[in-house]
Amino acid sequence: MIEMKELRKAYTTGKVEFEALKGIDLSIKHSEMVAVVGPSGSGKSTLMNIIGCLDVPTSGEYRLEDDPVNEMTSNQLADIRNKKIGFVFQAFNLLPYATAYENIEVPLLFARVSGKKRRERVNELLARVGLADKAGNKPTEMSGGEMQRTAIARSLANDPDLILADEPTGNLDSKSGGEIVKIFHELWSAGKTVIIITHDMNIAEQAQRIIRLKDGLVEGNGNLA
Amino acid sequence: MNLATIYNIFIRDFRKQKKRITLTLVALAWGTISIMLLLGFGEGLHQQLSINRKGMGEGIVILWAGSTSLPYKGLPKGRELAFTADDIDYLKASMPELAEVGGEYSRWGVEVRHGNSVVSEHVTGITPNYETMRNHIPEMGSRMVNELDMQQKRRVAFLGDELKNRLFGDEDAIGKQIFIRGLPFTVIGVMQHKMQMSSYSGHDLNKVSIPLTTFEAVFGHRYLNNIIYVPTDLNNMAAIERRIYEVFSAKMRFDPDDDRAISVWDTVAGSREFTNILFGIKLFLGIIGGLTLLIAGVGVANIMYVSIKERTREIGIKMAVGGRKSYILAQFLIEAFIITFVGGFGGMAVSYILTEGFQRIPIESDVLDFMGRPTISLEIGLVVIGILGIMGLVSGLFPAMKAASVSPVESLRYE
Ligand SMILES: Nc1ncnc2c1ncn2[C@@H]1O[C@H](COP(=O)(O)OP(=O)(O)O)[C@@H](O)[C@H]1O
Ligand SMILES: [Mg+2]
């Protein structure tokens, strides 16, 4: 599903150039569950953003389902983010003025799903993450766990094959975190490809494979027994 | 690009962000209203001042006969000079460069009576061209003294509007009789109300004007109080003035260099100063208007800009979940246009209603005579809306464009 070769990403701040990814070779198959771990600043988020088509690499190759992402237009990338990838952030990134229902609806609007189908789909997703009774709540009226479940529901809106989560439990207490991890596990069981960045080894050990990053390079690529 | 999608997203967010949008709308409307009213009242004042200065007459020069201060051809100095009615025709015949020449007799404290109302007022004997030269404009359905009145020395009277009210109240005066010094006169006209800022013999609104010839017959005056003229070419005043001295020097026998022999009031010179004052007022209003516009523009831009941090994240989120750049920009553009349209034209409508309301206030007051009626100008309104709209658009759309052009990660990280 994902193929990366010699992938590099450099950030330029002022005149200083900093290379966050220094040549990543990576291959992730369909229906895998992968945990990405590594010390802070090792390039995990940078890698995840590139996988999620939220950012572009400086050099190297990235193929998503055999399509070269490097060569895509911004509209094609937008459509991929809309339909093929669900991204869950540590900071939730919900629209602050919109309710849970409306936040989940956004990707469906961009996908031009008709009004009736939209309603059905949003309600289905709300039920799935256990938020049927919070449909009308805005982010400020929800707990962290509820916000993250809303964000997960939104990431699933157009039924993507690939779910990416960048420290999804980082801002949550362990109980809510546990619920969130459970959902990802269910998604994987249902056949989705799931990639989670985490600091929590308990979470990482639930994955099939752990990818370790250090200083912008993949350190280990072992399979869990 | 799918219009339904744009519409759906737009409507949804528009309803959700009422506070910010209302604030922007109000700022834009407020800016428009304050500038429109400022310039509207300014324009009214300007127009009114222009009208008022014409109250006494436009481009006229007034001549009074004085006394000599130089000996001339054996005649001693200190001789009193005077104009007679003949001098009007003499001047007109001698100087083709004068478009109109007129003159008047004056008498103060004359008893004027209608029914039980008796007043002691100023009566003038005038030439018919006072209608245009001195703005003795008759009200609808009445007339000024004419040539026939002059020839036949008719006992007809043209009343200043205030004097008419004092004598007749609300009653119609035209065709009625009044008694001047006990002699019956027919009222042929009432002067249209005018604001008169300058005068040389009292304001016209309390005068009775009768034909020059009738005045001579009734009061037996031999000497005119003054002559007035309007030159054909207003740019040649000094040369014309010189000619006046020469022309009268021969007839009345005084040294043409004796500037005490005739005194001249050239209202055109004063009028030039007045034009400068008017221009000054316009300039002042323009500057204040410009500054107000700037403040309003900064206000609109500020609101737009303050919300940019929030909106940049909003754009980042929308792009992250699959919003195309064109959808996002279209949404911002529509929003900016609606805000500009509703706020700007709403403000213009409110200004219009306010000024119309002001004009309907049924008060007859001297203050209003000076202030005039505020006039809303569509052009100014459009310019104001245009400038405010562009400022709002630029301050709102450019950051949005930037946010939509970089990668979603960058917009999400924006602080
Ligand atoms: N936008 C950016 N500009 C400059 N440097 C960045 C930017 N984003 C990340 N970095 C740097 O790149 C390195 C990797 O960052 P990141 O991928 O966020 O690490 P992690 O998620 O593993 O903590 C860090 O040293 C970070 O400071
Ligand atoms: Mg990170």
XYZ file of C-alpha atoms and ligand atoms in Angstrom:
668
model
C 0.000 0.000 0.000
C 2.781 2.412 0.930
C 6.217 2.420 -0.673
C 8.912 4.931 0.240
C 12.445 5.145 -1.094
C 15.198 7.504 0.018
C 12.588 9.912 1.300
C 13.958 13.151 2.670
C 12.386 16.192 4.199
C 14.258 19.364 5.023
C 12.815 22.374 6.837
C 14.286 25.790 6.276
C 13.970 28.230 9.143
C 15.490 31.512 8.155
C 18.827 30.536 6.650
C 19.221 27.335 8.594
C 18.237 24.152 6.866
C 17.324 21.205 9.018
C 16.828 17.743 7.660
C 14.050 16.021 9.630
C 13.958 12.903 7.452
C 17.285 11.689 6.133
C 16.394 8.984 3.675
C 13.519 6.780 4.700
C 12.896 3.428 3.045
C 9.591 2.017 4.080
C 6.994 -0.422 2.932
C 3.601 -0.944 4.523
C 1.165 -3.518 3.248
C -2.593 -3.511 3.119
C -4.408 -4.240 6.359
C -1.300 -3.884 8.456
C -1.340 -2.244 11.851
C 1.879 -0.350 12.389
C 3.122 1.626 15.364
C 5.706 4.352 14.834
C 7.810 5.100 17.876
C 10.886 7.146 18.573
C 12.133 10.007 20.704
C 10.618 13.422 20.401
C 12.017 15.271 17.413
C 12.979 12.117 15.581
C 10.720 12.922 12.614
C 7.634 10.820 13.349
C 5.114 13.573 12.660
C 7.022 14.695 9.607
C 6.850 11.192 8.214
C 3.186 10.800 9.089
C 2.261 14.124 7.459
C 3.946 13.025 4.269
C 2.207 9.657 4.337
C -1.085 11.508 4.890
C -0.433 13.834 1.931
C -0.579 16.810 4.281
C 2.962 17.725 3.335
C 5.350 16.928 0.517
C 8.858 15.448 0.764
C 11.900 17.409 -0.348
C 13.182 14.432 -2.312
C 12.698 10.731 -2.652
C 9.833 8.643 -3.805
C 6.459 7.989 -2.257
C 3.924 5.684 -3.851
C 0.467 5.245 -2.444
C -1.295 2.214 -3.915
C 1.310 2.366 -6.693
C 0.451 5.971 -7.591
C 3.400 8.389 -7.395
C 2.314 11.033 -4.874
C 5.205 13.317 -5.876
C 3.596 13.923 -9.237
C 0.117 14.763 -8.045
C -1.603 18.137 -8.285
C -2.957 19.846 -5.202
C -6.502 18.873 -6.203
C -5.528 15.227 -6.534
C -3.880 15.348 -3.123
C -7.010 16.955 -1.672
C -9.143 14.176 -3.092
C -6.826 11.527 -1.655
C -7.003 13.145 1.786
C -10.737 13.265 1.376
C -11.438 9.679 0.341
C -8.458 7.446 0.825
C -6.887 8.595 4.051
C -8.322 9.341 7.483
C -6.042 11.432 9.666
C -6.368 11.718 13.447
C -4.326 14.401 15.174
C -3.075 14.712 18.701
C -4.674 18.158 18.943
C -8.001 16.905 17.445
C -8.192 19.769 14.936
C -11.950 20.123 15.045
C -13.690 23.233 13.737
C -14.361 25.139 16.963
C -17.612 26.730 15.866
C -19.156 23.508 14.589
C -20.914 20.692 16.448
C -19.729 17.082 16.490
C -22.269 16.330 13.798
C -21.104 19.206 11.600
C -17.437 18.365 12.039
C -18.032 14.820 10.899
C -20.033 16.132 7.953
C -17.212 18.237 6.458
C -15.420 15.495 4.459
C -18.807 14.326 3.182
C -19.558 17.821 1.915
C -16.267 17.951 0.059
C -17.019 14.496 -1.352
C -20.365 15.873 -2.622
C -22.411 13.297 -0.803
C -26.099 14.131 -1.098
C -28.013 15.514 1.880
C -29.894 12.363 2.831
C -26.888 10.079 2.550
C -24.840 12.571 4.512
C -27.302 12.491 7.365
C -27.369 8.718 7.436
C -23.610 8.460 7.306
C -22.969 11.028 10.043
C -25.461 9.364 12.371
C -23.959 5.970 11.637
C -20.474 7.289 12.460
C -21.666 9.018 15.630
C -23.177 5.748 16.792
C -20.051 3.864 15.890
C -17.840 6.008 18.145
C -20.498 6.103 20.854
C -21.414 9.776 20.494
C -25.006 9.547 19.285
C -26.100 11.719 22.207
C -23.387 14.347 21.646
C -24.239 15.167 18.027
C -25.140 18.764 18.871
C -22.152 19.477 21.103
C -19.396 21.817 20.080
C -15.785 20.943 20.883
C -15.879 23.192 23.962
C -18.799 21.153 25.242
C -17.000 17.804 24.962
C -14.302 15.969 26.904
C -10.961 15.214 25.295
C -11.960 11.618 24.667
C -15.197 12.727 23.039
C -13.375 15.235 20.849
C -10.949 12.567 19.720
C -13.788 10.147 18.986
C -15.439 12.891 16.917
C -12.159 13.324 15.044
C -11.964 9.577 14.432
C -15.537 9.546 13.153
C -14.622 12.388 10.811
C -11.549 10.515 9.565
C -13.793 7.583 8.712
C -16.421 9.650 6.911
C -15.621 8.564 3.374
C -14.586 5.075 4.449
C -10.847 5.375 3.722
C -8.570 2.355 3.561
C -5.753 4.045 5.406
C -6.088 5.441 8.944
C -3.259 7.586 10.286
C -3.066 8.743 13.880
C -0.360 11.040 15.253
C -0.214 10.478 19.009
C -3.996 10.247 19.233
C -3.925 9.574 22.972
C -1.253 12.130 23.773
C -3.735 14.635 25.175
C -5.985 12.103 26.900
C -6.142 10.367 30.267
C -5.445 6.634 30.194
C -9.083 5.602 30.314
C -10.144 7.697 27.310
C -6.877 6.739 25.633
C -7.773 3.084 26.080
C -11.138 3.603 24.409
C -9.489 5.328 21.471
C -6.949 2.548 21.017
C -9.767 0.044 21.100
C -11.446 1.793 18.194
C -8.249 1.673 16.121
C -7.912 -1.955 16.895
C -11.447 -2.603 15.715
C -10.731 -0.710 12.518
C -7.709 -2.830 11.863
C -9.771 -5.958 12.549
C -12.243 -4.720 9.997
C -9.493 -4.687 7.381
C -8.196 -1.113 7.461
C -4.555 -0.235 7.295
C -3.750 1.609 10.539
C -0.596 3.564 11.378
C -0.284 5.057 14.857
C 2.456 7.234 16.264
C 2.739 6.693 19.995
C 5.029 7.032 22.978
C 3.090 4.430 24.874
C 4.695 1.004 24.515
C 1.476 -0.658 25.695
C -0.204 0.760 22.654
C 2.725 0.031 20.352
C 2.746 -3.586 21.382
C -0.792 -4.026 20.132
C 0.484 -3.368 16.607
C 1.754 -6.023 14.218
C 4.891 -4.098 13.558
C 6.818 -1.309 15.251
C 8.829 1.177 13.226
C 11.466 2.983 15.245
C 12.671 6.379 14.114
C 15.795 8.053 15.330
C 17.228 11.298 14.003
C 15.267 11.052 10.800
C 16.152 7.489 10.007
C 14.383 4.163 10.475
C 16.245 2.328 13.218
C 14.481 -0.932 13.549
C 11.779 -2.491 11.467
C 10.942 -5.620 13.381
C 7.807 -7.604 13.412
C 6.218 -8.320 16.735
C 5.882 -11.911 17.536
C -15.868 23.206 -9.202
C -19.169 22.213 -7.755
C -21.505 25.063 -6.860
C -23.733 22.987 -4.599
C -20.725 22.002 -2.502
C -19.545 25.576 -2.235
C -23.037 26.668 -1.346
C -23.494 23.966 1.278
C -20.248 24.707 3.014
C -20.714 28.418 2.750
C -24.227 28.501 4.194
C -23.270 26.195 7.013
C -20.240 28.195 8.086
C -21.935 31.503 7.537
C -24.621 30.617 10.036
C -22.018 29.322 12.441
C -19.828 32.394 12.463
C -22.520 34.956 12.975
C -20.654 36.923 15.593
C -17.579 37.554 13.503
C -19.583 38.218 10.383
C -21.973 40.554 12.170
C -19.032 42.442 13.588
C -17.461 42.866 10.175
C -20.793 43.870 8.689
C -21.377 46.479 11.368
C -17.862 47.871 10.999
C -18.319 48.204 7.275
C -21.798 49.683 7.576
C -20.673 52.056 10.290
C -17.763 53.249 8.206
C -20.035 53.799 5.240
C -22.656 55.609 7.300
C -20.218 57.954 9.008
C -18.529 58.952 5.788
C -21.762 59.274 3.860
C -23.323 61.442 6.541
C -20.221 63.544 6.978
C -19.902 64.188 3.275
C -23.672 64.431 2.863
C -23.998 67.168 5.450
C -20.848 68.775 4.125
C -22.245 68.833 0.623
C -25.511 70.266 1.919
C -23.642 72.990 3.781
C -21.553 73.702 0.744
C -24.553 73.979 -1.541
C -26.391 76.133 0.965
C -23.465 78.504 1.352
C -23.256 78.781 -2.410
C -26.945 79.611 -2.547
C -26.766 82.032 0.345
C -23.964 84.071 -1.084
C -26.082 84.655 -4.134
C -28.835 86.150 -1.981
C -27.819 89.728 -2.629
C -27.037 89.053 -6.245
C -24.229 87.546 -8.195
C -21.406 89.400 -9.811
C -22.831 92.828 -9.024
C -20.982 96.058 -8.366
C -22.601 98.839 -6.322
C -21.801 102.511 -6.874
C -22.436 105.386 -4.492
C -21.827 109.006 -5.337
C -19.471 110.637 -2.847
C -17.844 114.031 -2.615
C -14.802 115.320 -4.447
C -11.438 115.337 -2.745
C -9.541 117.028 -5.570
C -10.207 120.356 -7.306
C -11.247 119.936 -10.930
C -11.282 122.515 -13.716
C -11.674 125.406 -11.351
C -14.181 123.657 -9.137
C -13.180 123.339 -5.480
C -12.820 120.069 -3.668
C -15.430 118.895 -1.150
C -18.334 119.117 -3.592
C -21.193 116.640 -2.919
C -22.038 114.520 -5.925
C -25.228 112.541 -6.606
C -26.606 110.124 -9.174
C -29.907 110.740 -10.879
C -32.183 108.315 -12.648
C -30.766 109.538 -16.008
C -27.350 108.255 -14.991
C -28.619 104.689 -15.251
C -29.361 105.116 -18.953
C -26.269 107.269 -19.454
C -24.013 104.563 -18.004
C -25.681 101.820 -19.999
C -25.331 103.832 -23.210
C -21.692 104.797 -22.518
C -20.407 101.406 -21.501
C -21.299 98.404 -23.663
C -19.129 96.272 -21.370
C -21.899 96.415 -18.775
C -24.504 93.686 -19.154
C -27.056 95.306 -16.854
C -27.337 98.619 -15.089
C -29.945 99.404 -12.481
C -30.497 101.837 -9.655
C -32.660 102.557 -6.677
C -34.175 105.136 -4.407
C -34.525 104.304 -0.752
C -36.563 105.615 2.104
C -36.644 104.263 5.615
C -39.403 104.480 8.163
C -42.276 104.707 5.718
C -45.699 103.785 7.042
C -47.012 100.713 5.246
C -50.467 99.463 6.110
C -52.756 96.588 5.295
C -56.002 96.393 7.194
C -55.086 96.754 10.829
C -51.435 95.893 10.332
C -49.267 98.940 10.227
C -45.508 98.798 9.956
C -42.820 101.344 9.518
C -40.535 100.001 6.842
C -37.990 100.508 4.165
C -39.409 101.350 0.723
C -37.245 101.218 -2.383
C -37.877 102.427 -5.884
C -36.111 100.023 -8.224
C -35.567 99.112 -11.844
C -37.115 95.868 -13.153
C -33.704 94.260 -13.669
C -33.421 93.908 -9.886
C -35.262 90.665 -10.429
C -32.132 89.050 -11.803
C -29.411 91.399 -10.574
C -30.495 91.468 -6.964
C -32.423 88.198 -6.862
C -35.841 89.725 -6.326
C -37.338 86.458 -7.503
C -41.140 86.392 -7.277
C -42.908 83.485 -5.646
C -44.999 81.236 -7.872
C -48.044 83.034 -9.183
C -46.664 86.489 -8.624
C -44.350 88.851 -10.467
C -41.747 91.555 -10.068
C -41.989 95.180 -11.188
C -41.752 95.334 -15.009
C -41.091 97.899 -17.733
C -44.755 98.732 -18.172
C -45.047 99.513 -14.462
C -42.117 101.849 -14.968
C -43.523 103.632 -18.007
C -46.966 104.078 -16.517
C -45.656 104.821 -13.023
C -48.052 102.214 -11.694
C -48.707 102.033 -8.000
C -47.700 98.407 -7.640
C -45.655 96.842 -4.847
C -43.352 93.851 -4.557
C -43.033 92.685 -0.941
C -40.202 90.956 0.889
C -41.470 87.616 2.153
C -41.140 88.439 5.827
C -42.864 91.792 5.416
C -45.673 90.020 3.566
C -46.112 87.745 6.566
C -46.143 90.657 8.948
C -48.810 92.445 6.922
C -50.894 89.546 5.673
C -50.056 86.554 7.837
C -51.047 83.387 6.011
C -53.486 85.290 3.828
C -52.737 85.574 0.106
C -51.349 89.015 -0.699
C -51.340 89.045 -4.470
C -53.828 91.526 -5.911
C -54.580 92.993 -2.468
C -54.132 96.616 -1.577
C -51.654 98.094 0.821
C -51.235 101.719 1.747
C -47.843 103.311 1.484
C -47.839 106.718 3.104
C -51.596 106.554 2.793
C -51.577 105.923 -0.956
C -53.081 102.665 -2.223
C -50.762 100.211 -3.974
C -51.572 96.833 -5.477
C -49.394 93.932 -4.372
C -48.145 92.216 -7.530
C -45.503 89.998 -6.057
C -43.894 88.468 -3.009
C -40.220 87.692 -3.013
C -39.188 84.039 -2.842
C -37.512 83.316 0.441
C -33.769 83.634 0.178
C -30.870 83.540 2.538
C -29.013 86.787 2.218
C -25.594 86.941 3.796
C -24.567 90.418 2.724
C -26.411 93.648 2.121
C -25.783 97.354 1.642
C -29.160 98.678 2.666
C -30.819 96.162 4.910
C -32.079 92.736 4.013
C -34.564 92.434 1.205
C -37.056 90.323 3.092
C -38.505 93.347 4.911
C -38.545 95.777 2.031
C -41.307 97.085 -0.179
C -40.104 97.568 -3.739
C -41.999 99.826 -6.122
C -41.132 101.084 -9.629
C -38.380 103.688 -9.693
C -40.625 106.140 -11.547
C -43.499 105.675 -9.118
C -41.107 106.298 -6.234
C -40.037 109.601 -7.798
C -43.637 110.659 -8.178
C -44.705 109.626 -4.682
C -41.716 110.705 -2.616
C -40.258 113.424 -4.862
C -36.678 112.157 -4.489
C -34.276 113.537 -7.072
C -31.156 111.575 -6.259
C -30.592 107.869 -6.423
C -29.155 106.121 -3.395
C -27.003 103.952 -5.562
C -26.459 102.452 -8.970
C -25.618 98.791 -9.521
C -24.249 97.045 -12.533
C -23.223 93.603 -13.741
C -20.285 93.527 -16.162
C -20.300 91.180 -19.122
C -16.815 89.974 -18.270
C -16.110 89.293 -14.611
C -12.383 89.092 -15.218
C -12.054 92.665 -16.230
C -13.335 94.418 -13.128
C -10.500 96.873 -12.564
C -10.533 98.225 -16.115
C -14.300 98.608 -16.012
C -14.031 100.475 -12.748
C -11.561 102.909 -14.306
C -13.970 103.489 -17.170
C -16.763 104.256 -14.682
C -14.700 107.129 -13.248
C -13.916 108.457 -16.708
C -17.505 108.251 -17.894
C -18.898 110.048 -14.849
C -16.006 112.457 -14.646
C -17.195 114.103 -17.846
C -20.838 114.261 -16.819
C -20.520 115.119 -13.130
C -17.293 117.028 -13.520
C -14.671 115.584 -11.175
C -11.095 114.478 -11.575
C -11.143 110.884 -12.937
C -8.383 110.076 -10.437
C -10.489 111.272 -7.515
C -11.463 107.983 -5.931
C -13.612 109.694 -3.294
C -16.000 110.964 -5.956
C -17.606 107.570 -6.344
C -17.363 104.635 -3.983
C -17.419 101.211 -5.465
C -18.256 97.893 -3.858
C -17.082 95.113 -6.086
C -18.858 92.041 -4.700
C -17.079 89.883 -7.252
C -13.774 90.383 -5.459
C -15.427 89.316 -2.222
C -16.982 86.453 -4.038
C -13.573 85.172 -5.051
C -12.562 85.034 -1.431
C -15.776 83.240 -0.739
C -15.003 80.724 -3.433
C -11.732 80.078 -1.671
C -13.550 79.574 1.627
C -15.931 77.151 -0.053
C -13.005 75.319 -1.521
C -11.397 75.249 1.909
C -14.526 73.700 3.386
C -14.561 71.098 0.652
C -10.913 70.313 1.182
C -11.434 70.052 4.929
C -14.360 67.698 4.465
C -12.387 65.704 1.962
C -9.518 65.276 4.397
C -11.814 64.377 7.309
C -13.700 62.023 5.011
C -10.489 60.419 3.857
C -9.286 59.955 7.425
C -12.640 58.532 8.492
C -12.484 56.193 5.550
C -9.027 55.137 6.587
C -10.151 54.500 10.170
C -13.148 52.529 8.973
C -10.948 50.624 6.556
C -8.464 49.811 9.288
C -11.381 48.689 11.469
C -12.666 46.338 8.815
C -9.179 45.103 8.015
C -8.500 44.587 11.698
C -11.555 42.428 12.240
C -10.695 40.438 9.154
C -7.126 40.092 10.242
C -7.817 39.217 13.870
C -9.906 36.300 12.738
C -7.168 35.095 10.410
C -5.402 32.973 13.001
C -8.614 31.119 13.663
C -9.423 31.016 10.009
C -6.007 29.805 8.970
C -6.513 26.797 11.213
C -9.999 26.439 9.774
C -8.509 26.380 6.287
C -5.863 23.882 7.410
C -8.516 21.600 8.873
C -10.691 21.785 5.804
C -7.786 21.085 3.504
C -6.642 18.224 5.733
C -9.999 16.501 5.352
C -10.021 16.972 1.611
C -11.158 20.494 0.777
C -9.809 21.702 -2.531
C -8.171 25.090 -2.639
C -10.796 26.428 -5.016
C -13.668 25.503 -2.668
C -12.001 27.188 0.236
C -11.195 30.366 -1.651
C -14.636 30.489 -3.213
C -16.124 30.331 0.242
C -13.980 33.207 1.457
C -14.670 35.235 -1.636
C -18.428 34.811 -1.407
C -18.302 35.659 2.249
C -16.287 38.818 1.632
C -18.634 39.869 -1.158
C -21.729 39.309 0.912
C -20.255 41.208 3.821
C -19.234 44.075 1.569
C -22.529 44.104 -0.234
C -24.791 43.856 2.786
C -22.658 46.048 5.040
C -21.850 48.639 2.405
C -25.228 48.981 0.810
C -26.953 48.566 4.150
C -24.878 51.476 5.428
C -25.711 53.478 2.350
C -29.426 52.747 2.789
C -29.293 53.801 6.434
C -27.489 57.019 5.495
C -30.111 57.663 2.862
C -32.952 57.104 5.307
C -31.284 59.330 7.905
C -30.733 62.220 5.525
C -34.198 61.864 4.021
C -35.593 61.856 7.541
C -33.577 64.946 8.329
C -34.944 66.694 5.268
C -38.493 65.871 6.304
C -38.110 67.486 9.709
C -40.651 70.257 9.306
C -38.749 73.062 10.953
C -38.235 76.461 9.488
C -35.139 77.691 11.165
C -32.283 79.992 10.369
C -29.879 77.264 11.397
C -31.259 75.049 8.680
C -30.990 77.949 6.275
C -27.298 77.930 6.976
C -26.777 74.215 7.203
C -28.692 73.313 4.131
C -30.041 69.895 3.335
C -27.681 66.930 3.509
C -27.292 65.319 0.126
C -26.245 61.717 -0.273
C -24.173 61.092 -3.336
C -24.383 57.684 -4.955
C -20.920 58.070 -6.453
C -19.304 58.817 -3.117
C -21.185 55.888 -1.620
C -19.914 53.515 -4.267
C -16.368 54.766 -3.861
C -16.593 54.331 -0.077
C -17.992 50.823 -0.371
C -15.433 50.010 -3.009
C -12.511 51.142 -0.878
C -13.787 49.514 2.317
C -14.642 46.369 0.382
C -11.212 46.194 -1.157
C -9.527 46.799 2.184
C -11.644 44.072 3.771
C -11.097 41.760 0.849
C -7.365 42.276 0.782
C -6.976 41.881 4.525
C -9.213 38.821 4.542
C -8.554 37.176 1.234
C -4.799 37.455 0.954
C -4.060 35.602 4.178
C -6.713 33.066 3.153
C -5.068 32.637 -0.224
C -1.748 32.174 1.436
C -3.211 29.647 3.857
C -4.795 27.699 1.028
C -1.602 27.695 -1.045
C 0.749 26.178 1.506
C 0.549 22.594 2.685
C -2.249 21.827 5.164
C 0.361 21.097 7.828
C 1.643 24.608 7.679
C -1.821 26.117 8.047
C -2.594 23.771 10.922
C 0.544 24.843 12.700
C -0.202 28.560 12.285
C -0.121 30.464 15.557
N 7.785 23.260 10.199
C 8.978 22.998 10.705
N 9.977 23.874 10.519
C 11.202 23.624 11.002
N 11.535 22.536 11.684
C 10.571 21.604 11.893
C 9.248 21.799 11.417
N 8.503 20.733 11.774
C 9.345 19.921 12.446
N 10.573 20.443 12.513
C 11.725 19.835 13.128
O 11.894 18.573 12.568
C 12.234 17.628 13.541
C 11.232 16.517 13.542
O 9.994 16.981 13.964
P 8.726 16.050 14.125
O 8.558 15.291 12.879
O 7.604 16.881 14.590
O 9.226 15.086 15.291
P 8.378 14.137 16.248
O 6.991 14.105 15.753
O 9.092 12.854 16.125
O 8.506 14.692 17.598
C 12.254 18.385 14.864
O 13.599 18.667 15.185
C 11.493 19.625 14.601
O 12.029 20.681 15.365
Mg 5.165 14.622 16.660
